[in-house]
Amino acid sequence: MKKFTLFIAALFLGGIMYAQNNVSGVVVDGELGTSLPGASIVVKGTNNGVSSDFNGQFSIDAMPGSTLVITYIGYDTAEVTVGDSAELGVIELAPGADVLSGVTVFGTIDLAKDRETPVAASTLTANEIVERVGNLELPQLLNSTPGIYSTMQGAFGDATVRLRGFRQENIAVLINGMPVNDMEWGGVYWSNWAGLSDVTSAMQVQRGLGSAKLPIPSVGGTINVVTKSTELTQGGKVAATVGNDGYLKTVLTYNTGVSDSGHAFSASFSRTAGDGYVDGTPFEGYAYFLGYGYRKPDGKHNLQFIVTGAPQVHGQRTTSYYNMATLADYQKYGIKYNYNYGLRNGEGFNMRNNYYHKPIASLNWEHKINSKTSLSATAYASVGRGGGSG
C-alpha cells in the first residue's frame, strides 16, 4: 500500500512538472529599445524568479495562465500573462516618473544607445545633475565622466572643457541636437546657457569621432544637453544657493507634468550674482527657460518647443600676451590679483568686461515609426548681441 501511494504521488508531481513551461523573453527600454540587464522577473504569488542577462534575455519556468511581474529600477512595473507559447517576445518597460540616479537615459534626440551604437558614451540623468550642480557651471558637471576635464577660468561663465585632450573648439556642443558652438572660432560661451542645468533632462558625452550622427564635425567628441518638458514630473521649486565671494543664486521653476491629453509646460527663471573669486570680476546673470511639450498617448509622436536665454555681464581677468601680470605681481598681491583691475576716481574699475545675450528658440519633432525606425526633425533660430571692453 505504501509503495502504491508513493507511485501515485510521483505521477502527480510529474504531471505538475510537465504542466510547467519554460518561457523566455527579452526586457527592453520602451522608448529607446535598449536592453535592460538585471531586470527582475518573478512569477506572481511565488518565490520563483530570475534576472535578465547582459542582453536583457531571460528564461523562467511558469505554468500557462500564470502572471510574470517584471520590474527594473526607474521603470514602471509590467505584468505579462503566460500563454501556450514558450516565447514571450520583447517586453517593453516604460521609464517611470520617479527615476533613480544612474539608471535611465532620457530623451531620444541623437543620444547614443548603450551597446547598440559604436560610440563610447556617458549620460548624466536629471537627478545626478541636481545632486552635483551647486554653484558649478554646466560643463563642470561632467568632470566625473571618463575623458572629460573642465575648469573655471578668470570669471563667471568662462569655463572651458577638454574631451580626450581636445579643446572645446574640437568638441560639438548641442542642445536638443542643435549646435551651439560659436560660428567664428568654434568654441562655446558657457555663460549663454547658465540656466539650463535647472531644466535639463539628461546630458550625454559621446567620446571620439566614432559614427555619431551629428551635424557638426567633432574630433574630440560630442556633448548633448537634452531638455524635455514631457520628461519632467509635476511640481516646482524655489531655491537659493549661497557661496563664497558673495555668490548668490536664486531659482524659480515649475513643471505641469504631462496631462491626460499629452501636453506639458515648463518654466524656469534664475538670477546669479557675486563678487567673483578674482579681484574685479563681479558678475550678474539672469536665465529664463520656457518649454512646451506634446506626447501622443500612443508614444509615437513627441513635440518639444523651447525658448531660452541668459543675459549676463561680468568682469574678466585676461591672460593675453600683451595683458599679463608677472610672477612678481602675484607674489606681491596674491593669486587673486587682476592685472586689468584698479582704482579710478577712488572706485574699483576693471577695463575688461564682457556682456552677452543670445536667446535661442527651437522646435523638435520625433516620430517613432516602429521599434527599429524613427524620424526626427529640428528647426531653430538664434539672435544675439554682446561684446566686451578693454
Coordinates of C-alpha atoms in Angstrom, one line a residue:
M1 CA 0.0 0.0 0.0
K2 CA 2.9 2.4 0.9
K3 CA 4.6 1.7 -2.4
F4 CA 1.4 2.3 -4.3
T5 CA 0.9 5.7 -2.6
L6 CA 4.4 6.8 -3.4
F7 CA 3.8 5.7 -7.0
I8 CA 0.7 7.8 -7.3
A9 CA 2.4 10.8 -5.7
A10 CA 5.3 10.6 -8.1
L11 CA 2.9 10.5 -11.0
F12 CA 1.1 13.6 -9.6
L13 CA 4.3 15.6 -9.1
G14 CA 5.5 14.6 -12.6
G15 CA 2.2 15.9 -14.0
I16 CA 2.7 19.2 -12.3
M17 CA 6.3 19.5 -13.6
Y18 CA 5.2 18.5 -17.1
A19 CA 2.5 21.2 -17.0
Q20 CA 5.1 23.9 -16.4
N21 CA 6.5 25.8 -19.4
N22 CA 10.0 27.1 -19.7
V23 CA 9.2 30.5 -21.2
S24 CA 11.7 33.1 -22.4
G25 CA 11.7 36.8 -23.5
V26 CA 13.7 40.0 -23.7
V27 CA 13.3 43.1 -21.5
V28 CA 13.9 46.4 -23.2
D29 CA 13.5 50.2 -22.6
G30 CA 10.1 51.1 -24.1
E31 CA 11.4 54.4 -25.5
L32 CA 15.0 53.7 -26.6
G33 CA 14.7 49.9 -27.4
T34 CA 17.9 49.2 -25.4
S35 CA 18.1 46.0 -23.4
L36 CA 17.8 46.1 -19.6
P37 CA 20.3 43.8 -17.9
G38 CA 19.4 42.7 -14.4
A39 CA 15.7 43.2 -14.7
S40 CA 13.7 41.1 -12.1
I41 CA 11.2 38.6 -13.5
V42 CA 9.0 36.8 -10.8
V43 CA 6.1 34.5 -11.1
K44 CA 3.3 36.4 -9.3
G45 CA 2.4 34.9 -5.9
T46 CA 5.5 32.7 -5.8
N47 CA 9.2 32.9 -4.9
N48 CA 10.2 31.7 -8.4
G49 CA 12.2 34.4 -10.1
V50 CA 15.2 35.2 -12.3
S51 CA 17.1 38.2 -13.6
S52 CA 17.7 39.2 -17.2
D53 CA 21.2 38.7 -18.6
F54 CA 23.5 41.3 -20.2
N55 CA 21.3 41.4 -23.3
G56 CA 18.1 41.6 -21.4
Q57 CA 17.1 38.0 -22.1
F58 CA 15.6 35.6 -19.5
S59 CA 14.2 32.2 -19.2
I60 CA 11.9 31.0 -16.4
D61 CA 9.6 28.1 -15.5
A62 CA 6.0 29.2 -15.4
M63 CA 2.6 27.4 -15.9
P64 CA 0.2 28.6 -18.6
G65 CA -2.2 31.2 -17.2
S66 CA 0.3 32.5 -14.6
T67 CA 1.5 36.1 -14.4
L68 CA 5.0 37.3 -14.7
V69 CA 5.9 40.5 -12.9
I70 CA 8.8 42.4 -14.5
T71 CA 10.5 45.2 -12.5
Y72 CA 13.5 47.4 -13.1
I73 CA 14.7 50.3 -11.0
G74 CA 13.5 53.6 -12.6
Y75 CA 10.8 51.9 -14.8
D76 CA 7.2 51.2 -14.4
T77 CA 6.3 47.6 -13.4
A78 CA 4.9 45.4 -16.2
E79 CA 2.8 42.2 -15.9
V80 CA 2.6 39.6 -18.6
T81 CA 0.3 36.6 -18.7
V82 CA 1.9 33.3 -19.8
G83 CA 0.2 31.6 -22.7
D84 CA 0.7 28.3 -24.5
S85 CA 3.7 29.7 -26.4
A86 CA 7.2 29.3 -24.9
E87 CA 8.3 32.6 -26.4
L88 CA 7.1 35.9 -24.8
G89 CA 9.0 38.1 -27.3
V90 CA 10.0 41.6 -26.4
I91 CA 8.7 43.1 -23.2
E92 CA 8.9 46.9 -23.1
L93 CA 9.2 48.8 -19.8
A94 CA 8.2 52.5 -19.7
P95 CA 10.5 54.9 -17.8
G96 CA 8.9 55.8 -14.5
A97 CA 8.1 59.3 -13.3
D98 CA 10.4 59.0 -10.3
V99 CA 13.7 57.8 -11.8
L100 CA 16.6 56.9 -9.5
S101 CA 20.0 58.2 -10.4
G102 CA 22.3 56.4 -12.8
V103 CA 19.7 54.2 -14.4
T104 CA 17.7 55.6 -17.2
V105 CA 18.8 57.5 -20.3
F106 CA 16.2 60.1 -21.1
G107 CA 15.5 61.5 -24.5
T108 CA 16.0 60.2 -28.0
I109 CA 17.4 63.3 -29.6
D110 CA 20.5 61.7 -31.0
L111 CA 21.5 60.0 -27.8
A112 CA 23.7 57.0 -28.3
K113 CA 22.1 53.7 -27.4
D114 CA 24.2 51.7 -25.0
R115 CA 25.7 48.5 -26.6
E116 CA 23.8 49.2 -29.9
T117 CA 25.8 52.1 -31.3
P118 CA 29.6 52.0 -31.7
V119 CA 30.1 55.2 -29.6
A120 CA 31.7 55.4 -26.1
A121 CA 29.1 57.4 -24.2
S122 CA 28.3 58.5 -20.6
T123 CA 25.0 60.0 -19.5
L124 CA 24.0 62.1 -16.6
T125 CA 20.4 62.0 -15.5
A126 CA 18.3 64.9 -14.1
N127 CA 18.7 63.6 -10.5
E128 CA 22.5 63.4 -10.9
I129 CA 22.6 66.9 -12.2
V130 CA 20.6 68.2 -9.2
E131 CA 22.9 66.4 -6.8
R132 CA 26.1 67.8 -8.3
V133 CA 25.2 71.3 -9.6
G134 CA 25.7 73.5 -6.5
N135 CA 27.4 76.6 -7.9
L136 CA 29.2 74.7 -10.7
E137 CA 28.8 75.8 -14.3
L138 CA 27.3 73.4 -16.8
P139 CA 30.4 71.8 -18.2
Q140 CA 31.9 71.2 -14.7
L141 CA 29.1 68.7 -14.0
L142 CA 30.8 66.3 -16.4
N143 CA 34.1 66.2 -14.6
S144 CA 33.3 62.8 -13.1
T145 CA 32.8 61.2 -16.6
P146 CA 35.7 59.5 -18.4
G147 CA 37.7 61.6 -20.7
I148 CA 36.3 65.0 -19.5
Y149 CA 38.3 67.8 -17.9
S150 CA 36.6 71.1 -17.2
T151 CA 37.9 74.1 -15.3
M152 CA 36.8 77.6 -14.3
Q153 CA 38.7 80.5 -15.9
G154 CA 39.1 84.0 -14.7
A155 CA 35.4 84.9 -14.2
F156 CA 31.7 83.9 -14.4
G157 CA 30.8 81.9 -17.5
D158 CA 34.3 81.5 -18.7
A159 CA 34.6 77.8 -18.0
T160 CA 36.4 75.6 -20.5
V161 CA 36.2 71.9 -21.2
R162 CA 38.5 69.3 -22.8
L163 CA 37.4 65.9 -24.1
R164 CA 40.1 63.3 -24.6
G165 CA 42.7 66.2 -24.6
F166 CA 40.9 68.1 -27.4
R167 CA 39.9 71.7 -26.7
Q168 CA 36.3 72.7 -26.9
E169 CA 36.8 74.2 -30.4
N170 CA 37.0 70.5 -31.5
I171 CA 34.0 69.4 -29.5
A172 CA 30.5 69.6 -30.8
V173 CA 28.2 71.0 -28.1
L174 CA 24.4 70.6 -28.8
I175 CA 21.2 71.5 -27.1
N176 CA 18.4 69.0 -28.1
G177 CA 20.6 68.2 -31.1
M178 CA 21.2 71.8 -32.1
P179 CA 24.8 73.0 -32.5
V180 CA 25.6 76.0 -30.2
N181 CA 29.3 76.3 -31.0
D182 CA 30.4 79.8 -31.9
M183 CA 30.3 80.3 -35.7
E184 CA 33.6 82.1 -35.8
W185 CA 36.1 80.3 -33.6
G186 CA 34.2 77.1 -32.8
G187 CA 34.2 77.4 -29.0
V188 CA 31.4 77.8 -26.6
Y189 CA 30.4 80.7 -24.4
W190 CA 29.0 78.8 -21.4
S191 CA 27.6 81.9 -19.8
N192 CA 24.9 81.9 -22.5
W193 CA 23.5 78.7 -21.2
A194 CA 23.7 79.3 -17.4
G195 CA 20.1 78.4 -16.6
L196 CA 20.0 75.1 -18.5
S197 CA 21.2 73.0 -15.5
D198 CA 17.8 73.7 -13.7
V199 CA 15.7 72.1 -16.5
T200 CA 18.0 69.5 -18.1
S201 CA 16.6 66.0 -18.5
A202 CA 19.9 64.5 -19.4
M203 CA 23.5 65.3 -20.5
Q204 CA 25.4 62.8 -22.7
V205 CA 29.0 62.8 -23.6
Q206 CA 30.0 60.8 -26.7
R207 CA 33.7 60.4 -26.7
G208 CA 35.6 60.3 -30.0
L209 CA 34.6 60.8 -33.6
G210 CA 33.1 57.3 -33.9
S211 CA 30.0 57.2 -36.1
A212 CA 27.9 59.8 -34.3
K213 CA 25.1 61.1 -36.5
L214 CA 25.5 64.8 -35.7
P215 CA 25.5 68.0 -37.7
I216 CA 29.0 69.2 -36.6
P217 CA 32.3 67.5 -37.4
S218 CA 33.8 66.8 -34.0
V219 CA 37.2 65.2 -33.5
G220 CA 37.2 65.1 -29.7
G221 CA 33.5 64.1 -29.2
T222 CA 30.1 65.5 -28.5
I223 CA 28.3 67.0 -25.5
N224 CA 24.5 66.9 -25.9
V225 CA 22.2 68.6 -23.5
V226 CA 18.6 67.3 -23.6
T227 CA 15.6 69.3 -22.2
K228 CA 12.2 67.7 -22.4
S229 CA 9.1 69.2 -20.8
T230 CA 7.3 65.8 -21.2
E231 CA 10.1 64.1 -19.1
L232 CA 9.7 66.4 -16.1
T233 CA 7.3 65.5 -13.3
Q234 CA 4.7 67.9 -12.0
G235 CA 5.8 70.3 -9.4
G236 CA 8.0 73.3 -8.8
K237 CA 10.8 74.7 -6.6
V238 CA 12.1 77.9 -5.1
A239 CA 15.8 77.6 -4.2
A240 CA 18.7 79.8 -3.2
T241 CA 22.3 78.8 -3.3
V242 CA 24.9 80.8 -1.3
G243 CA 28.7 80.5 -1.9
N244 CA 31.9 82.3 -1.2
D245 CA 32.8 85.7 -2.5
G246 CA 29.2 86.9 -2.3
Y247 CA 27.8 84.2 -4.6
L248 CA 24.0 84.0 -4.6
K249 CA 21.8 82.1 -7.0
T250 CA 18.0 82.1 -6.8
V251 CA 15.9 79.8 -8.9
L252 CA 12.2 79.5 -9.5
T253 CA 10.9 76.6 -11.6
Y254 CA 7.6 75.0 -12.3
N255 CA 6.6 72.0 -14.4
T256 CA 3.0 71.0 -15.1
G257 CA 3.8 67.4 -15.9
V258 CA 2.2 65.5 -18.7
S259 CA -1.6 65.9 -18.8
D260 CA -4.0 63.2 -19.9
S261 CA -4.1 64.7 -23.3
G262 CA -0.3 64.6 -23.6
H263 CA 0.6 68.3 -23.1
A264 CA 3.3 69.7 -20.7
F265 CA 4.7 73.1 -19.9
S266 CA 7.9 74.1 -18.1
A267 CA 9.2 77.4 -16.9
S268 CA 12.3 78.5 -15.1
F269 CA 13.8 81.8 -14.1
S270 CA 17.0 82.4 -12.1
R271 CA 19.4 85.2 -11.1
T272 CA 23.1 84.6 -10.3
A273 CA 25.4 87.3 -8.9
G274 CA 28.5 87.7 -6.9
D275 CA 31.8 89.4 -6.4
G276 CA 33.9 86.8 -8.2
Y277 CA 37.0 85.0 -6.8
V278 CA 39.5 87.1 -8.7
D279 CA 39.7 90.8 -7.9
G280 CA 37.5 93.0 -10.1
T281 CA 35.4 90.2 -11.5
P282 CA 31.8 90.9 -10.2
F283 CA 29.1 89.2 -12.2
E284 CA 25.3 89.3 -12.6
G285 CA 23.4 87.0 -14.9
Y286 CA 19.8 86.1 -15.5
A287 CA 18.4 83.0 -17.1
Y288 CA 15.0 82.1 -18.4
F289 CA 13.6 78.9 -19.9
L290 CA 10.1 78.3 -21.4
G291 CA 9.2 74.9 -22.7
Y292 CA 6.2 73.2 -24.2
G293 CA 5.9 69.5 -25.0
Y294 CA 3.3 67.3 -26.5
R295 CA 3.4 63.5 -26.5
K296 CA 0.7 61.4 -28.1
P297 CA -0.8 58.8 -25.9
D298 CA 0.5 56.0 -28.2
G299 CA 4.0 57.3 -27.7
K300 CA 4.7 57.6 -31.5
H301 CA 4.9 61.4 -31.7
N302 CA 6.8 63.8 -29.4
L303 CA 6.9 67.5 -30.0
Q304 CA 9.2 69.9 -28.0
F305 CA 9.4 73.7 -28.2
I306 CA 11.7 75.8 -26.1
V307 CA 12.9 79.4 -25.7
T308 CA 15.9 80.0 -23.5
G309 CA 18.4 82.7 -22.9
A310 CA 20.8 84.1 -20.3
P311 CA 21.7 87.8 -20.4
Q312 CA 24.8 88.5 -18.3
V313 CA 27.6 90.9 -17.6
H314 CA 30.9 90.1 -15.8
G315 CA 34.4 91.4 -15.3
Q316 CA 37.3 89.4 -16.6
R317 CA 41.0 88.6 -15.9
T318 CA 42.7 88.0 -19.2
T319 CA 45.9 86.2 -19.9
S320 CA 46.8 87.5 -23.3
Y321 CA 50.4 88.1 -24.3
Y322 CA 50.0 91.9 -24.1
N323 CA 47.9 92.0 -20.9
M324 CA 49.5 89.6 -18.5
A325 CA 50.7 90.0 -14.9
T326 CA 54.2 88.9 -13.9
L327 CA 55.1 86.4 -11.3
A328 CA 56.4 89.2 -9.1
D329 CA 52.9 90.8 -9.3
Y330 CA 51.2 87.6 -8.0
Q331 CA 53.9 87.2 -5.3
K332 CA 53.2 90.8 -4.1
Y333 CA 49.4 91.0 -4.4
G334 CA 48.3 87.3 -4.1
I335 CA 46.7 84.8 -6.5
K336 CA 43.5 86.9 -6.8
Y337 CA 45.4 89.8 -8.4
N338 CA 43.9 91.1 -11.6
Y339 CA 46.2 93.0 -14.0
N340 CA 43.1 94.6 -15.5
Y341 CA 41.6 95.9 -12.2
G342 CA 42.5 99.1 -10.3
L343 CA 41.0 102.3 -9.0
R344 CA 39.6 105.2 -11.0
N345 CA 38.4 108.3 -9.2
G346 CA 38.6 106.3 -6.0
E347 CA 36.4 103.5 -7.1
G348 CA 37.2 100.0 -8.4
F349 CA 37.4 99.7 -12.1
N350 CA 38.0 96.8 -14.5
M351 CA 38.9 97.7 -18.1
R352 CA 38.0 94.1 -19.2
N353 CA 34.2 93.4 -19.1
N354 CA 32.0 91.1 -21.0
Y355 CA 28.3 91.3 -21.8
Y356 CA 26.2 88.9 -23.8
H357 CA 22.6 87.8 -24.5
K358 CA 21.9 85.1 -27.1
P359 CA 18.4 83.7 -26.8
I360 CA 17.6 80.6 -28.8
A361 CA 14.2 79.1 -29.9
S362 CA 13.9 75.5 -31.2
L363 CA 11.2 73.1 -32.3
N364 CA 11.9 69.4 -32.2
W365 CA 9.7 66.7 -33.6
E366 CA 10.2 62.9 -33.2
H367 CA 8.1 60.1 -34.8
K368 CA 8.6 56.5 -33.8
I369 CA 7.6 54.6 -36.9
N370 CA 8.3 51.2 -35.3
S371 CA 10.6 49.6 -32.8
K372 CA 13.6 49.9 -35.1
T373 CA 12.9 53.1 -37.1
S374 CA 12.3 56.7 -36.1
L375 CA 12.2 60.0 -37.8
S376 CA 13.1 63.4 -36.3
A377 CA 13.4 67.0 -37.4
T378 CA 14.7 70.2 -35.7
A379 CA 14.2 73.8 -36.6
Y380 CA 15.8 76.5 -34.6
A381 CA 16.7 80.2 -34.6
S382 CA 19.0 82.4 -32.6
V383 CA 19.9 86.0 -32.5
G384 CA 22.3 87.7 -30.0
R385 CA 24.1 90.8 -29.0
G386 CA 27.3 91.0 -27.0
G387 CA 30.8 92.2 -26.7
G388 CA 33.5 93.4 -24.3
S389 CA 35.6 96.3 -23.3
G390 CA 39.3 96.7 -22.9

